[in-house]
XYZ file of C-alpha atoms in Angstrom:
635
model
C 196.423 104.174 80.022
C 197.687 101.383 77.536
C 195.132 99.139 79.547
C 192.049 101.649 79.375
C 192.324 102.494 75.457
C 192.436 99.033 74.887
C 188.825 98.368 77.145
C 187.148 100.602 75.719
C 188.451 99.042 71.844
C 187.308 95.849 73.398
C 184.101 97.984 74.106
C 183.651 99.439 71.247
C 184.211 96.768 68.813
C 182.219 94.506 71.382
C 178.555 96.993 70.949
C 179.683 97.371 66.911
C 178.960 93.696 66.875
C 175.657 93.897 68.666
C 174.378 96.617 66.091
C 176.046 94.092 63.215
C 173.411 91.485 64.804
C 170.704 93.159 65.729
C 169.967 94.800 62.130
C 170.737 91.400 60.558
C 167.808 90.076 62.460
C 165.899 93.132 62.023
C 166.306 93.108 57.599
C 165.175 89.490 58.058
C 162.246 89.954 60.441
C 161.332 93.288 58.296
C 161.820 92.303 54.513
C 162.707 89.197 54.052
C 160.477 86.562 56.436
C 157.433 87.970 54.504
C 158.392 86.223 51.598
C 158.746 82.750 53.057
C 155.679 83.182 54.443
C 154.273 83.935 51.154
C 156.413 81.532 48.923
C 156.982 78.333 50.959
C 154.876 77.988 54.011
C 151.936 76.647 52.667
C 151.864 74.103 49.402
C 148.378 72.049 49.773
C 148.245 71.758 46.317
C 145.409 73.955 45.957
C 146.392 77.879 45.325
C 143.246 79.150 46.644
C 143.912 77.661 49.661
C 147.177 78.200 50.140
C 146.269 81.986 49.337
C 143.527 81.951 51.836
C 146.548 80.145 54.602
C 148.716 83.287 53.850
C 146.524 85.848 54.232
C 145.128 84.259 57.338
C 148.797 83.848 58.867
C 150.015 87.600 57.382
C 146.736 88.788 59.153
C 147.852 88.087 62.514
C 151.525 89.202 62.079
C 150.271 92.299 61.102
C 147.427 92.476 64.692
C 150.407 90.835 66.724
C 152.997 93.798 65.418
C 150.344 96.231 66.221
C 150.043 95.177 69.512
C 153.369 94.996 70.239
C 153.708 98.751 70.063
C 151.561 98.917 72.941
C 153.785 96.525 74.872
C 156.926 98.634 74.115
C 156.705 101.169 77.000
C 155.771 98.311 79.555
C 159.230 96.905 78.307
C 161.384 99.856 78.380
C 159.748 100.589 82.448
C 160.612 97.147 83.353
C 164.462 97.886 81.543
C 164.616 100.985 83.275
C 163.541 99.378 86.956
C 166.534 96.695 86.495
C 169.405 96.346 88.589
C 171.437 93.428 89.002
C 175.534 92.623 89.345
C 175.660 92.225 85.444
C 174.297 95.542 84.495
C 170.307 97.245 83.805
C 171.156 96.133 80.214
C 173.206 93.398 79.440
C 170.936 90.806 80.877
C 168.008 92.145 78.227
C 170.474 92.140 75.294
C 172.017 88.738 75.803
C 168.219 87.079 77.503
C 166.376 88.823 74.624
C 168.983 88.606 72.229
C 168.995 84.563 72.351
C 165.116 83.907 72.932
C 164.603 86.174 69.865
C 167.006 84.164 67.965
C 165.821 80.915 68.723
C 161.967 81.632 67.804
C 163.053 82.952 64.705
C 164.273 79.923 63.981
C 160.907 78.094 64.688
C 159.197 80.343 62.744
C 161.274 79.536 59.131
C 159.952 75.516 59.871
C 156.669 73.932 59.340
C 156.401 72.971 63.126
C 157.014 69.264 62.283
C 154.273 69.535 59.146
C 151.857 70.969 61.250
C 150.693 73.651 58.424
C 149.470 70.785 56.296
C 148.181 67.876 59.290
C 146.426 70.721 61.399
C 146.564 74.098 60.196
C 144.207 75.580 62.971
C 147.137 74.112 65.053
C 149.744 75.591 63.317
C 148.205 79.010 63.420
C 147.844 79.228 66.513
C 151.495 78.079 67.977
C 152.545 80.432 64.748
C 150.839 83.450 66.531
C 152.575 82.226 70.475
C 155.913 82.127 69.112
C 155.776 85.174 66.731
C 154.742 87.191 69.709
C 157.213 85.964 71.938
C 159.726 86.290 69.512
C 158.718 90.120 68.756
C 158.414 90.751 72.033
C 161.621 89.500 72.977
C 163.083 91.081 70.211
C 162.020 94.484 71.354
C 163.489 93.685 74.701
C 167.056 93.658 73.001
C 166.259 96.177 70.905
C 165.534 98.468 73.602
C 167.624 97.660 75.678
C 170.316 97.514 73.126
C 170.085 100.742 72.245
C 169.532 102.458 75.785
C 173.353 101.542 76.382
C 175.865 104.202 74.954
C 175.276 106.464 78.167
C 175.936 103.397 80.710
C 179.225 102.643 78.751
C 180.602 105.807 79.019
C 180.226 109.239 81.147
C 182.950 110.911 78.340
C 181.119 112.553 75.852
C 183.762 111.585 73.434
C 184.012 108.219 74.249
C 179.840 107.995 73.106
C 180.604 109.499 70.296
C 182.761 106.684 68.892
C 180.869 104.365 70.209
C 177.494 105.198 68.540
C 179.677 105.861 65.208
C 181.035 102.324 65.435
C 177.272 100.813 66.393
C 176.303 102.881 63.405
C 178.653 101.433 60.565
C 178.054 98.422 62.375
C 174.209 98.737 61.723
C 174.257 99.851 57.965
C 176.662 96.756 57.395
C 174.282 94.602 58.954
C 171.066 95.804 57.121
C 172.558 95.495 53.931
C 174.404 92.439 53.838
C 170.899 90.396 54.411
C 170.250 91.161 50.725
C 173.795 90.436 49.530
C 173.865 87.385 51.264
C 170.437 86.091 51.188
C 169.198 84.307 48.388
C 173.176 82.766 47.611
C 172.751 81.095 50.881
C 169.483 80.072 50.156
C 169.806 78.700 47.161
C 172.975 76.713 47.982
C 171.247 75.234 51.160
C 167.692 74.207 48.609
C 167.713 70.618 47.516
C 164.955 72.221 44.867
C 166.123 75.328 43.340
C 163.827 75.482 40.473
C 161.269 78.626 40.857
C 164.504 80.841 41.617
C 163.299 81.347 45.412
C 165.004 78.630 47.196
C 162.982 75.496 48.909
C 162.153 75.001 52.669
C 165.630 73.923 53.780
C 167.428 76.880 52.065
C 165.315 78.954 53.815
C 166.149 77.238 57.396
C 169.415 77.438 57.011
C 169.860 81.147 56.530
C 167.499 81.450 59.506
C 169.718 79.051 61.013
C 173.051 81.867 60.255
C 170.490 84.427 61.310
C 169.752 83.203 64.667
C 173.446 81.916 65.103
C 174.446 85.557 64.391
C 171.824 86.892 66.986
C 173.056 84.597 69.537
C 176.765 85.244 69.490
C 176.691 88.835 69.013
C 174.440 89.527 71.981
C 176.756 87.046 73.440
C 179.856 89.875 72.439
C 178.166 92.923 73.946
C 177.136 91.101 77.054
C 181.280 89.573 77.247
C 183.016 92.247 75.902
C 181.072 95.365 77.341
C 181.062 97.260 80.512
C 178.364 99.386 82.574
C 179.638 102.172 84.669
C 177.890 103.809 87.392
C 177.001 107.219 86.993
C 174.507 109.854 88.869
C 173.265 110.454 84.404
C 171.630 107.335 84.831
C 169.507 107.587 87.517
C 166.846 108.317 85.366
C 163.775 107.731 86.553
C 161.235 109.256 84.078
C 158.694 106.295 83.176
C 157.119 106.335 79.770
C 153.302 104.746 79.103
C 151.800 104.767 75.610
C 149.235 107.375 77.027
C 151.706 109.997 77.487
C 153.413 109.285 74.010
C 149.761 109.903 72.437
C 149.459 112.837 74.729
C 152.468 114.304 73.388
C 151.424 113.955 70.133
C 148.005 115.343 70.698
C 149.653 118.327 72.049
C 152.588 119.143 69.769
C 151.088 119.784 66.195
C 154.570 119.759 64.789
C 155.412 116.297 65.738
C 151.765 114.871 64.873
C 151.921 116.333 61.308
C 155.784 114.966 60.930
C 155.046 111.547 62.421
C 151.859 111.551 59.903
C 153.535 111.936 56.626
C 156.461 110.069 58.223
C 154.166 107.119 58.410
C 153.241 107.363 54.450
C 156.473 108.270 53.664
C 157.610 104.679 55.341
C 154.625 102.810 54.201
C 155.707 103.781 50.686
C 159.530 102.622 50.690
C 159.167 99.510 53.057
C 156.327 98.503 50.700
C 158.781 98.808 47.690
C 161.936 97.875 49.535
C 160.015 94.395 50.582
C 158.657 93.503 46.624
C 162.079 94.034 45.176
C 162.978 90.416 46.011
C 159.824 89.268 44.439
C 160.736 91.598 41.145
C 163.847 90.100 41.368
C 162.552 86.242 41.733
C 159.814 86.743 39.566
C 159.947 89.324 36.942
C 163.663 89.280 36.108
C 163.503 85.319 36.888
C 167.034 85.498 38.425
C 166.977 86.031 42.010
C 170.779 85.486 42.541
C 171.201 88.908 40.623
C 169.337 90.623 44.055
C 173.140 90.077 45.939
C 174.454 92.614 43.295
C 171.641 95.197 44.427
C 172.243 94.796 47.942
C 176.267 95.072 47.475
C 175.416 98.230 46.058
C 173.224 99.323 48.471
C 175.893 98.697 51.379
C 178.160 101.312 49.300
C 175.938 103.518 48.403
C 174.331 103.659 51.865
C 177.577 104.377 53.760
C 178.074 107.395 50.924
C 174.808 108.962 51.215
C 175.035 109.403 54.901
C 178.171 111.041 54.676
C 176.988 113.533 52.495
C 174.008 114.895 54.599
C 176.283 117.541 56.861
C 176.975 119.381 53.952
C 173.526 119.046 52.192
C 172.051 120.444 55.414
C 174.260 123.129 55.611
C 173.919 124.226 52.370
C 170.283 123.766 51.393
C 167.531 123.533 54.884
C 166.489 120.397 55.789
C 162.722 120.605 53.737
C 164.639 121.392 50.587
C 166.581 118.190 51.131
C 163.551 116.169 51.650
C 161.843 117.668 48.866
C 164.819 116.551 46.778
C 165.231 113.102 47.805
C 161.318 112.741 47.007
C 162.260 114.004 43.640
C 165.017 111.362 43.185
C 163.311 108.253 44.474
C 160.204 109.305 42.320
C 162.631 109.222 39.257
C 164.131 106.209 40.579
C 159.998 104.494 40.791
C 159.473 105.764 36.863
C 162.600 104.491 35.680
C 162.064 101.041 37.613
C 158.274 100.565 36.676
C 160.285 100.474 32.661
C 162.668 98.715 33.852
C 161.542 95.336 32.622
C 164.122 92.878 32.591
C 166.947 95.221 32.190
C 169.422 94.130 34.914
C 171.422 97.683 34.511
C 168.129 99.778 34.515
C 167.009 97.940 37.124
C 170.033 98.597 39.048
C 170.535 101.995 38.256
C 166.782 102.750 39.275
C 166.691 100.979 42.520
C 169.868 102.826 43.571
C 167.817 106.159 42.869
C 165.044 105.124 44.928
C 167.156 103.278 47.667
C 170.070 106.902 47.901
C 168.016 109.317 49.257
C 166.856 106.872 52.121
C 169.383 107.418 54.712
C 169.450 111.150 53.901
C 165.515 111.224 54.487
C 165.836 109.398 57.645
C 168.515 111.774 59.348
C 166.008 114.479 58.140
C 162.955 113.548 60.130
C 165.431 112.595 62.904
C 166.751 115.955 62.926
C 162.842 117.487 62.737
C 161.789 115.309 65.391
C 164.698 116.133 67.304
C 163.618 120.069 67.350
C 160.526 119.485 68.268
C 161.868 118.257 71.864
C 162.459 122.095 71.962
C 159.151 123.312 69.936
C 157.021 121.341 72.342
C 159.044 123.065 75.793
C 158.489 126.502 73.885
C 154.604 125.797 73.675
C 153.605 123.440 76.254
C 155.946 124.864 78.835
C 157.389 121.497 80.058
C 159.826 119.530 78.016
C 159.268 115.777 77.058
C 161.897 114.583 75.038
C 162.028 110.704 75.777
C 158.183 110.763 74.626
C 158.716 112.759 71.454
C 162.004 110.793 70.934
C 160.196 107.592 71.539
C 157.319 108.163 68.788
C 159.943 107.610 65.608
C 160.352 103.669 66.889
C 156.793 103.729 66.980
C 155.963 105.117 63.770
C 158.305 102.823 62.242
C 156.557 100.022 63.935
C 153.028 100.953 62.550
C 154.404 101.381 59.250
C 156.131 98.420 59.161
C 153.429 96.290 60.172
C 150.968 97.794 57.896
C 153.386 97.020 54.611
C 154.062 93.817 55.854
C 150.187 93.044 55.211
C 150.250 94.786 52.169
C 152.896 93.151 50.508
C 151.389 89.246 51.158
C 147.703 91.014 49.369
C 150.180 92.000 46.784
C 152.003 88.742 46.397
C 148.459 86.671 46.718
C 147.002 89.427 44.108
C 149.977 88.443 41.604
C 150.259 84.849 42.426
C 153.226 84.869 43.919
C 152.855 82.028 45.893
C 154.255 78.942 47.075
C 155.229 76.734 43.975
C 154.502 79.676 41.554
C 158.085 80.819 39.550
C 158.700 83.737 37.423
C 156.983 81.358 33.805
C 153.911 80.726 36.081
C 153.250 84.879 36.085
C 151.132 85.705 33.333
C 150.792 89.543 31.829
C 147.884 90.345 33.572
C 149.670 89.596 36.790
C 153.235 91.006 35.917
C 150.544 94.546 35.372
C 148.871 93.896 38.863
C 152.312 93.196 40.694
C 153.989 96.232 38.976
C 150.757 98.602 39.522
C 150.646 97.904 43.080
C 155.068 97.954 43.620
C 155.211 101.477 41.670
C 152.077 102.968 41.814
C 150.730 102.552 45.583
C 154.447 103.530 46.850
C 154.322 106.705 44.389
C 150.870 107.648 46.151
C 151.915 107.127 49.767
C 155.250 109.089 49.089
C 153.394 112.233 47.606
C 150.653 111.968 50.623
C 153.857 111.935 53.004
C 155.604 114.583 50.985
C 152.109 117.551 50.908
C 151.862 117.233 54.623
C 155.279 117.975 55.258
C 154.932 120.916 52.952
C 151.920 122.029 54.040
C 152.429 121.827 58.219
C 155.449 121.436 58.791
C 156.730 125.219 59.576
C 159.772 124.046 62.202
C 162.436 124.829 59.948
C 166.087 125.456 61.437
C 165.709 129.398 61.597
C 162.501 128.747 63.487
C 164.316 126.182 65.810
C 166.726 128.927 66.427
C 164.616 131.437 67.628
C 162.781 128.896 69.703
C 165.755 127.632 71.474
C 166.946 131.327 71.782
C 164.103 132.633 73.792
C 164.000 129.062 75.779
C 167.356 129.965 77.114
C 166.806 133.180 78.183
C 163.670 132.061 79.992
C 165.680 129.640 81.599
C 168.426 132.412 82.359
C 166.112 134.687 83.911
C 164.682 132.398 86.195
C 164.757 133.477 89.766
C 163.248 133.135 93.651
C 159.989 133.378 94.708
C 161.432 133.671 98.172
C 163.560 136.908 99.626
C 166.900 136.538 100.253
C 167.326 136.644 103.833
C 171.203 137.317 104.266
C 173.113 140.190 103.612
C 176.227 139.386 102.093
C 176.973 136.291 99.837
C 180.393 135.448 98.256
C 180.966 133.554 94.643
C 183.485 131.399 94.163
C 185.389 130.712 90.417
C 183.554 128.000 88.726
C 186.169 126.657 87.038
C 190.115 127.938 86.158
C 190.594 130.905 83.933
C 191.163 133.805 83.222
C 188.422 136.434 84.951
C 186.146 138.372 82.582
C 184.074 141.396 82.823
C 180.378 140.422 82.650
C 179.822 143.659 80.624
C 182.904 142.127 77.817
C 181.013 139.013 76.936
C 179.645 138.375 73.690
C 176.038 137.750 74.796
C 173.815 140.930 75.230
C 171.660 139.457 77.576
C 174.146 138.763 79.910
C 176.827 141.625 79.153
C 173.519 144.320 79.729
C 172.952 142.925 83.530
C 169.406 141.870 82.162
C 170.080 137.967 83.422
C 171.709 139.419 86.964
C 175.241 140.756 88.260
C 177.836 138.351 88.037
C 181.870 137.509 86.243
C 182.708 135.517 83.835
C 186.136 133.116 83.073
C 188.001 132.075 80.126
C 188.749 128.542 80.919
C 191.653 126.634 80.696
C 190.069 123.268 81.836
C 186.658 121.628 80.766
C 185.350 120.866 84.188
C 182.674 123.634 86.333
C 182.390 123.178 90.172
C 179.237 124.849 92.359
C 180.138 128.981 92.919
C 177.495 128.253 96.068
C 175.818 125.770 98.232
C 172.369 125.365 97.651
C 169.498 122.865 95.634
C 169.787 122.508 91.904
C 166.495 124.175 90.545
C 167.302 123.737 87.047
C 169.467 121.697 84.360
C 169.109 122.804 81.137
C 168.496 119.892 79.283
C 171.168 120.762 76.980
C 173.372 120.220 79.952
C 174.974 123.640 79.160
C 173.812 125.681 82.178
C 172.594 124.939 85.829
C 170.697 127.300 88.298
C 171.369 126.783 91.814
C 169.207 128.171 94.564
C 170.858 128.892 98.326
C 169.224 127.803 101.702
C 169.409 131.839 101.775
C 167.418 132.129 98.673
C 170.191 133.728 96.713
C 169.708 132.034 92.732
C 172.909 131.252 90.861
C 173.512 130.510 86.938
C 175.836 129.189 86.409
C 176.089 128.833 82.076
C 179.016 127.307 80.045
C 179.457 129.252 76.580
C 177.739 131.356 74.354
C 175.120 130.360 72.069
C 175.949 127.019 72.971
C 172.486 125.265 73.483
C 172.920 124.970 69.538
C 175.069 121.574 70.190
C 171.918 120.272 72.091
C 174.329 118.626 74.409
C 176.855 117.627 72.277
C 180.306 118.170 74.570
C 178.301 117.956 77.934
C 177.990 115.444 80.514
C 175.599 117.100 83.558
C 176.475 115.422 87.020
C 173.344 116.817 89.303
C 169.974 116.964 88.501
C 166.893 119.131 89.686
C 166.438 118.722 93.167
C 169.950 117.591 94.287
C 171.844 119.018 97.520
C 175.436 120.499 96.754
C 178.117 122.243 98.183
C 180.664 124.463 97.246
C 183.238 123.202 95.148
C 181.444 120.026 94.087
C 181.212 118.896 90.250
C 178.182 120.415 88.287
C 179.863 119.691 84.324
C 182.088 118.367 81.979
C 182.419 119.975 78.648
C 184.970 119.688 75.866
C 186.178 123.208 74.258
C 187.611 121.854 71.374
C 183.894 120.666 69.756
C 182.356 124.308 71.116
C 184.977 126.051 69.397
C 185.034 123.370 66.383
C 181.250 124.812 65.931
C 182.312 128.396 65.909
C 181.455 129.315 69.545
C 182.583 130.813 72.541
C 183.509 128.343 76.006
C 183.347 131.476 78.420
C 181.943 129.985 81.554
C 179.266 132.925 83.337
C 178.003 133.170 86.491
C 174.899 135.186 87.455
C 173.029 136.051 90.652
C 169.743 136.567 88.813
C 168.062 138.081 91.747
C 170.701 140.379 92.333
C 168.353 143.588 92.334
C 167.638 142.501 95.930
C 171.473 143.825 96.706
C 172.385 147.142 96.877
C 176.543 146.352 96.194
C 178.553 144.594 94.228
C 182.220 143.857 94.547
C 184.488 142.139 92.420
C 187.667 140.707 95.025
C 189.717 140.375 91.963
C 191.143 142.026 89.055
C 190.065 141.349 85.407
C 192.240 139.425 83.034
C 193.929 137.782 86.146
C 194.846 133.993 85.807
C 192.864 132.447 88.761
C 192.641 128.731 90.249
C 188.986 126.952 90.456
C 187.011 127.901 94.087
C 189.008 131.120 94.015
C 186.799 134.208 95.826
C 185.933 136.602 93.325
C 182.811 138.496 94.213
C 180.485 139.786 96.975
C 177.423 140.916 96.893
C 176.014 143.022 99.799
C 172.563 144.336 100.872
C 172.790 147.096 102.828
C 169.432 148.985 104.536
């Protein structure tokens, strides 16, 4: 035991650091490269032309990004068709992790002075190793992420682990900004213009891609892939079914929509902070003290969105953290050179961010459900899949925005914060506050407007999709004439007419019992194929060779946790016998949410039998695989 809780520390600190390094690289490839493009990549002495080099070279990361989002599925197929002795993972995150790391690094130099000898030259190698590095990026990225179910087949063991990767994460993001510009500016052998020189900015690419390297390095040392029938998933995704979905489901096209302005707004204003920093307040050292606060902050706000949710519904909460970062844009675009202002009004805008984030998460989330409810079929690693790509078309598109803006204000390479005259300081500040204001508001009338998935909604939606599920039976008639159950699981046995579900208590969903269990793990009642697994991982129908259909359903009114407590060992299609494993579920987070764990089995095409029998006598304490009913059809 002593030897397992300290593997799966290992483990867990092990994947922490890979979510440390891979949003380190991410801030920088996101926010912060922009800006040495912009301020230090091109200095022929002539601003016109090193304008027109910028735009030129911020023009293709912005086509290259673009494309990449069409490369994504292609990468997570050939992830998903892996298997070697070191994992289906690992060899991405580590391969990916250093080839990433190192191109980064390429990409803060000059290629040997290439942008000023041949610039053609040096715009073209730019555009090989940006993709490479993006792409190779991606491969860690997804790969990185795809992990938590191959480390662990306990439900409670993921949880840590994604809490972990998650503090690990919002460290990572954040410390970038702390960090940043006092590393750059202690590396520059020219520090006037407040931005740093060439060899500053090398050598934080330099920690950067050191970071990269020896974290992937951690998770592909210090973690461990098990083998487990949940992932043999074979589902494949292509960027035509993704649009398909979105085509399809009106909820998710209308979220991803205004989540697309809503992100095109902040990552727009998130980016030209540095450049307020450098060049309006003329100190950009002060930026660390922003960033220090946004680690804080960050780690707060996230904590407080259970209880926000549960007391206000998730569109009041966005519509409030609108309200706030609005505030937080008027105060800033006043601001001036008020450090304090400053500071107070980019926490405003930067607060509501996580909570905003968990929101649409949640939204998209439901609409897994939404689209089964409407479409009939259920899709959820394509609608899951369309937030990463979202965020990738935003991204891309504010990247290019941001080197118009810093070309627009002449924020350029040599240019410091005395070189900005008025009518520039106006131009920068109209475009940082105004065009973020616009895209927010955009983002925030169509969620108002079509957006109608609220929680009560989701409810009802995930209500009746159970009960379809539940009431699922044969085509086919049973051809036998007496079939015996076995207990699921141990417990204590329960009328099916005592149990708190109406559906099932009325005989609507089929004859059948019911246990109070004392462990968390439910066997087959029957032999048979597995015709369905709620995706929730709740519930399981089970058809016999005899055509007799089984349901077998852990708790009441727990498809709420969306799989939360559940680990499903068959899937649809799978041979199994009597006695063999179906689930694993934990009581104490079903009854932490207020819910019942009584385990139910149904024969939902019981009207074809004429008797029913129970072999055993309510509230008795029985062993798992114990016979407890018959059912009988008599001529």
């Amino acid at each position: 035991m002593m030897g397992k809780a300290k593997g799966q520390m290992k483990s867990r600190l092990s994947y922490t650091a890979g979510a440390f390094g891979n949003d380190v690289f991410y801030a920088t490839l996101s926010t912060y490269f922009i800006m040495f493009v912009t301020t230090h990549l091109f200095n022929t002495g002539d601003p016109k032309q090193n304008s027109h080099y910028v735009l030129l070279i911020t023009n293709i990361i912005a086509i290259l990004r673009i494309l990449e989002v069409f490369i994504d599925p292609l990468i997570g197929n050939m992830i998903d068709n892996t298997q070697t002795k070191y994992g289906k993972f690992k060899p991405w995150v580590v391969g990916g992790g250093i080839i990433s790391s190192i191109t980064l690094l390429f990409l803060f130099t000059d290629l040997g002075g290439l942008n000023k000898t041949n610039p053609v030259l040096y715009l073209v190698l730019f555009g090989v190793i940006y993709l490479l590095m993006d792409v190779f990026y991606s491969i860690k990225d997804i790969g990185f992420w795809s992990m938590i179910p191959a480390l662990s087949i306990d439900s409670r063991e993921r949880e840590k682990m994604a809490t972990f990767a998650r503090i690990g994460s919002t460290i990572g993001a954040n410390i970038v900004g702390v960090a940043i510009m006092p590393i750059v500016l202690f590396f520059s052998l020219t520090k006037t213009g407040g931005s740093g020189d060439k060899t500053g900015w090398f050598w934080f690419a330099f920690i950067v891609a050191f970071i990269g390297i020896i974290t992937s390095l951690a998770v592909g040392i210090g973690t461990r892939e098990v083998e487990s029938k949940l992932r043999n998933n074979k589902e494949k995704t292509s960027l035509k079914q993704v649009f398909m979905v979105l085509g399809k489901n009106d909820q998710l096209l209308w979220l991803s929509l205004g989540y697309w302005f809503y992100g095109l707004g902040i990552n727009t204003l998130n980016a030209l902070q540095l450049y307020y920093f450098t060049f309006i307040l003329g100190d950009s050292g002060k930026y660390s003290i922003l960033y220090g606060l946004n680690t804080l902050v960050g780690l707060v706000s996230v904590s407080l969105f259970p209880s926000l949710a549960s007391k206000f519904n998730r569109k009041h909460v966005f519509y409030g953290c609108i309200a706030v970062m609005l505030v937080g844009i008027g105060v800033f675009s006043m601001a001036g050179t008020s450090l304090p202002i400053i500071l107070i009004a980019a926490e405003l805008f930067f607060v509501p961010q996580p909570l905003v984030f968990l929101v649409v998460l949640m939204i998209i989330s439901d609409s897994v459900e939404y689209g089964q409810w409407k479409l009939g079929h259920r899709d959820e690693s394509l609608t899951l899949s369309v937030r990463p790509l979202v965020d990738k078309l935003g991204g891309a598109t504010s990247n290019w925005l941001v080197s118009l803006i810093a070309v627009a204000a002449g924020m350029t390479t040599g240019a410091s914060a005395s070189d900005i005259t008025s009518h520039q300081q106006f131009v920068f500040k109209l475009c940082m506050f105004g065009f973020p204001t616009i895209a927010l508001l955009i983002g925030l009338l169509i969620i108002a407007r079509k957006i109608s998935l609220t929680e009560a909604r989701h409810a009802k939606i995930v209500d009746e999709l159970e009960h379809r599920f539940s009431a699922a039976t044969s085509e086919n008639e049973i051809n036998t004439k007496v079939v015996s159950l076995v207990t699921p699981t141990a417990g204590e046995l329960v009328a099916l007419n005592h149990v708190g579900d109406k559906h099932f208590a009325s005989g609507n969903l089929g004859e059948g019992f019911a246990v109070k269990p004392t462990e968390g793990t439910v066997l087959a009642p029957i032999s048979g194929t597995i015709r369905q697994v709620l995706p929730t991982h709740h519930a399981v129908g089970i058809e016999s060779d005899d055509g007799v259909v089984v349901l077998v359903h852990v708790g009441i009114g727990t498809v709420r946790l969306k799989g939360e407590g559940f680990i499903s060992y068959v899937r649809q299609g799978d041979q199994v016998k009597v006695g063999q494993k179906l689930i694993d579920f934990w009581s104490p987070i079903i009854e932490k949410n207020g819910l019942d764990d009584t385990v139910i089995v149904t024969v939902t095409n019981s009207e074809q039998f004429s008797a029913f029998h129970l072999e055993k006598e309510i509230g008795e304490e029985l062993p798992a695989l114990t016979e407890v009913v018959t059912f009988k059809k008599e001529k």
